[in-house]
Amino acid sequence: MSSHDALRNDIKNAIRNVPDFPKPGIQFKDITPVLADPRLFAGCIDLLIDGLKPGDVDFVVGIDARGFIFAAAAALKLKAGFVPVRKKGKLPYQTHEESYDLEYGSNTVAIHVDAVHQDSKVLLVDDLLATGGTAAAAVQLLRRLGAKIVGVSFVIELAFLNGRAKLPDAPVHALIDY
Ligand code: AMP
């Protein structure tokens, strides 16, 4: 087993599955035990940015809220800026917004209009890819600002939900699949 595979295994073993949170039927993947272990947290960041070096991206964009934790650490390692994509109503300055459908209702995410620039190289990061709606909306926001999406990286992918299908034009990576 390669050292990367061993690290992935250790991260997977540390992720806690919490049944029926926040509502019945959801198997919530709790990454807090990974964050609490400095070897696993650092290992996650190294794997999320595997293949990238300082200069390859201008910004690491994190998705509200757990994505911020991983994206901020990745940004520091890549000597890039950090940019938040937040839920509607949280960012103080002028924003672009993008809505997407959920099983019941819809969600809206937002980015500051000047967060990235035309042709900025961007890595998008979140903790988990489920149906892909959130990440696809974030990609739309970044494209509206003219960014070039170098990659979209997740710690966890719920592969059976086929969220990748909503991210056809960006290289998608996940450390761990379920
Ligand atoms: P989606 O838009 O369906 O891909 O959902 C992705 C977003 O919802 C991510 O920001 C995740 O943090 C969160 N999420 C969805 N499903 C789960 C789950 N089973 N466990 C933890 N977080 C989840």
Coordinates of C-alpha atoms and ligand atoms in Angstrom, one line a residue:
M1 CA 0.0 0.0 0.0
S2 CA 1.4 3.4 -0.9
S3 CA 1.9 6.1 1.8
H4 CA -1.0 8.1 0.2
D5 CA -3.3 5.0 0.4
A6 CA -2.4 4.4 4.0
L7 CA -3.1 8.1 4.9
R8 CA -6.4 7.9 3.0
N9 CA -7.3 4.9 5.0
D10 CA -6.5 6.6 8.3
I11 CA -8.5 9.6 7.3
K12 CA -11.5 7.4 6.3
N13 CA -11.3 5.5 9.6
A14 CA -11.4 8.8 11.5
I15 CA -14.5 10.1 9.8
R16 CA -17.5 9.5 12.0
N17 CA -20.8 8.5 10.5
V18 CA -23.7 10.0 12.3
P19 CA -27.0 8.4 11.2
D20 CA -30.1 10.6 10.9
F21 CA -28.4 14.0 11.3
P22 CA -29.6 16.6 10.6
K23 CA -32.7 14.7 9.6
P24 CA -33.9 11.1 9.3
G25 CA -32.3 9.2 6.5
I26 CA -29.1 11.3 6.2
Q27 CA -25.8 9.6 7.0
F28 CA -23.8 12.7 8.1
K29 CA -20.0 12.4 7.6
D30 CA -18.5 14.2 10.6
I31 CA -15.0 15.4 9.8
T32 CA -14.3 16.9 13.2
P33 CA -12.2 13.9 14.4
V34 CA -9.9 14.4 11.4
L35 CA -9.5 18.1 12.2
A36 CA -8.6 17.3 15.8
D37 CA -5.7 15.1 14.7
P38 CA -2.8 17.2 13.4
R39 CA -1.4 14.4 11.3
L40 CA -4.7 13.6 9.6
F41 CA -5.6 17.3 9.1
A42 CA -2.2 18.1 7.6
G43 CA -2.5 14.9 5.5
C44 CA -5.9 16.0 4.2
I45 CA -4.5 19.3 3.0
D46 CA -1.5 17.7 1.4
L47 CA -3.8 15.3 -0.5
L48 CA -6.3 18.1 -1.5
I49 CA -3.5 20.0 -3.2
D50 CA -1.6 17.0 -4.5
G51 CA 0.1 17.9 -7.8
L52 CA -0.2 21.7 -7.2
K53 CA 2.6 24.0 -6.1
P54 CA 2.8 27.7 -5.2
G55 CA 2.1 29.8 -8.3
D56 CA -0.3 27.2 -9.9
V57 CA -3.4 28.9 -8.4
D58 CA -4.1 32.5 -7.4
F59 CA -7.0 31.7 -5.1
V60 CA -8.4 28.8 -3.2
V61 CA -12.2 29.2 -2.9
G62 CA -13.9 27.5 0.1
I63 CA -17.6 26.7 0.4
D64 CA -19.5 27.7 3.5
A65 CA -18.9 26.4 6.1
R66 CA -16.7 23.3 6.5
G67 CA -15.0 24.0 3.1
F68 CA -13.5 27.1 4.7
I69 CA -11.4 25.1 7.1
F70 CA -9.7 23.0 4.3
A71 CA -9.6 25.8 1.8
A72 CA -7.9 28.3 4.1
A73 CA -5.2 25.8 5.1
A74 CA -4.7 24.9 1.4
A75 CA -4.4 28.5 0.4
L76 CA -1.6 29.1 2.9
K77 CA 0.3 26.1 1.6
L78 CA -0.1 27.2 -2.0
K79 CA 0.7 30.8 -1.1
A80 CA -2.6 31.7 -2.7
G81 CA -5.4 34.0 -1.5
F82 CA -8.5 32.5 0.2
V83 CA -12.0 33.4 -1.0
P84 CA -15.3 32.4 0.7
V85 CA -18.4 31.3 -1.2
R86 CA -21.1 31.9 1.4
K87 CA -24.8 31.2 1.9
K88 CA -27.0 34.1 0.7
G89 CA -27.1 37.1 3.1
K90 CA -23.8 36.6 4.9
L91 CA -21.3 38.5 2.7
P92 CA -21.2 42.2 3.5
Y93 CA -20.3 43.8 0.1
Q94 CA -21.9 43.5 -3.3
T95 CA -22.4 39.9 -4.4
H96 CA -23.3 37.7 -7.3
E97 CA -25.8 35.0 -6.3
E98 CA -26.6 31.5 -7.7
S99 CA -29.5 29.4 -6.7
Y100 CA -29.9 25.6 -7.1
D101 CA -32.7 23.2 -6.3
L102 CA -32.8 20.8 -3.4
E103 CA -35.1 17.9 -2.9
Y104 CA -37.4 20.3 -1.1
G105 CA -36.9 24.0 -1.9
S106 CA -33.7 25.7 -3.0
N107 CA -30.4 27.2 -1.7
T108 CA -28.6 30.3 -2.8
V109 CA -24.8 30.9 -2.6
A110 CA -23.0 34.1 -3.1
I111 CA -19.5 35.6 -3.8
H112 CA -18.2 39.1 -3.6
V113 CA -18.2 40.7 -7.0
D114 CA -14.5 41.5 -6.8
A115 CA -13.4 38.3 -5.1
V116 CA -11.5 36.9 -8.0
H117 CA -10.5 38.5 -11.4
Q118 CA -10.8 37.7 -15.1
D119 CA -8.5 34.7 -15.8
S120 CA -7.7 34.1 -12.1
K121 CA -6.6 30.5 -11.5
V122 CA -8.8 29.0 -8.9
L123 CA -9.0 25.8 -6.9
L124 CA -12.4 25.2 -5.4
V125 CA -12.6 23.2 -2.2
D126 CA -15.4 21.7 0.0
D127 CA -15.5 19.0 2.6
L128 CA -18.0 16.8 0.8
L129 CA -19.5 16.2 -2.7
A130 CA -23.1 14.9 -2.4
T131 CA -25.6 15.7 -5.2
G132 CA -23.1 18.4 -6.6
G133 CA -25.6 21.3 -6.5
T134 CA -23.6 23.4 -4.1
A135 CA -20.3 23.0 -6.0
A136 CA -21.9 23.5 -9.4
A137 CA -23.4 26.8 -8.1
A138 CA -20.0 27.8 -6.8
V139 CA -18.5 27.0 -10.2
Q140 CA -21.1 29.1 -11.9
L141 CA -20.3 32.1 -9.7
L142 CA -16.6 31.7 -10.4
R143 CA -17.2 31.5 -14.2
R144 CA -19.3 34.6 -14.0
L145 CA -16.3 36.4 -12.7
G146 CA -14.1 35.0 -15.5
A147 CA -12.0 32.7 -13.3
K148 CA -10.2 29.6 -14.7
I149 CA -11.0 26.6 -12.5
V150 CA -7.9 24.6 -12.1
G151 CA -9.6 21.9 -10.0
V152 CA -12.4 21.1 -7.6
S153 CA -11.2 19.1 -4.6
F154 CA -13.3 17.4 -1.9
V155 CA -12.3 15.4 1.1
I156 CA -15.3 13.1 0.7
E157 CA -17.4 12.1 -2.3
L158 CA -20.7 10.2 -1.9
A159 CA -20.1 8.6 -5.3
F160 CA -23.5 6.9 -5.4
L161 CA -25.2 10.4 -5.8
N162 CA -23.2 11.1 -9.0
G163 CA -22.5 14.7 -8.1
R164 CA -19.6 14.7 -10.6
A165 CA -22.1 14.8 -13.4
K166 CA -22.9 18.4 -12.4
L167 CA -19.2 19.4 -12.7
P168 CA -18.5 18.3 -16.3
D169 CA -16.0 20.9 -17.2
A170 CA -13.7 20.9 -14.2
P171 CA -11.2 18.3 -13.0
V172 CA -12.8 16.8 -9.9
H173 CA -10.8 15.1 -7.1
A174 CA -11.9 13.5 -3.9
L175 CA -9.7 11.8 -1.3
I176 CA -12.3 9.3 0.0
D177 CA -15.3 7.7 -1.7
Y178 CA -18.4 6.1 -0.1
Ligands
AMP1 P1 -24.5 18.8 -2.4 O1 -24.9 20.2 -2.9 O2 -25.7 17.9 -2.4 O3 -23.3 18.2 -3.1 O4 -24.1 18.9 -0.9 C1 -22.9 19.3 -0.5 C2 -22.9 20.2 0.7 O5 -23.7 19.7 1.7 C3 -21.5 20.2 1.3 O6 -21.2 21.5 1.6 C4 -21.5 19.3 2.5 O7 -20.9 19.9 3.6 C5 -23.0 19.1 2.8 N1 -23.4 17.7 2.9 C6 -24.3 17.0 2.1 N2 -24.4 15.8 2.5 C7 -23.7 15.6 3.6 C8 -23.4 14.5 4.5 N3 -24.0 13.3 4.3 N4 -22.5 14.6 5.5 C9 -21.9 15.8 5.7 N5 -22.2 16.9 4.9 C10 -23.0 16.8 3.9

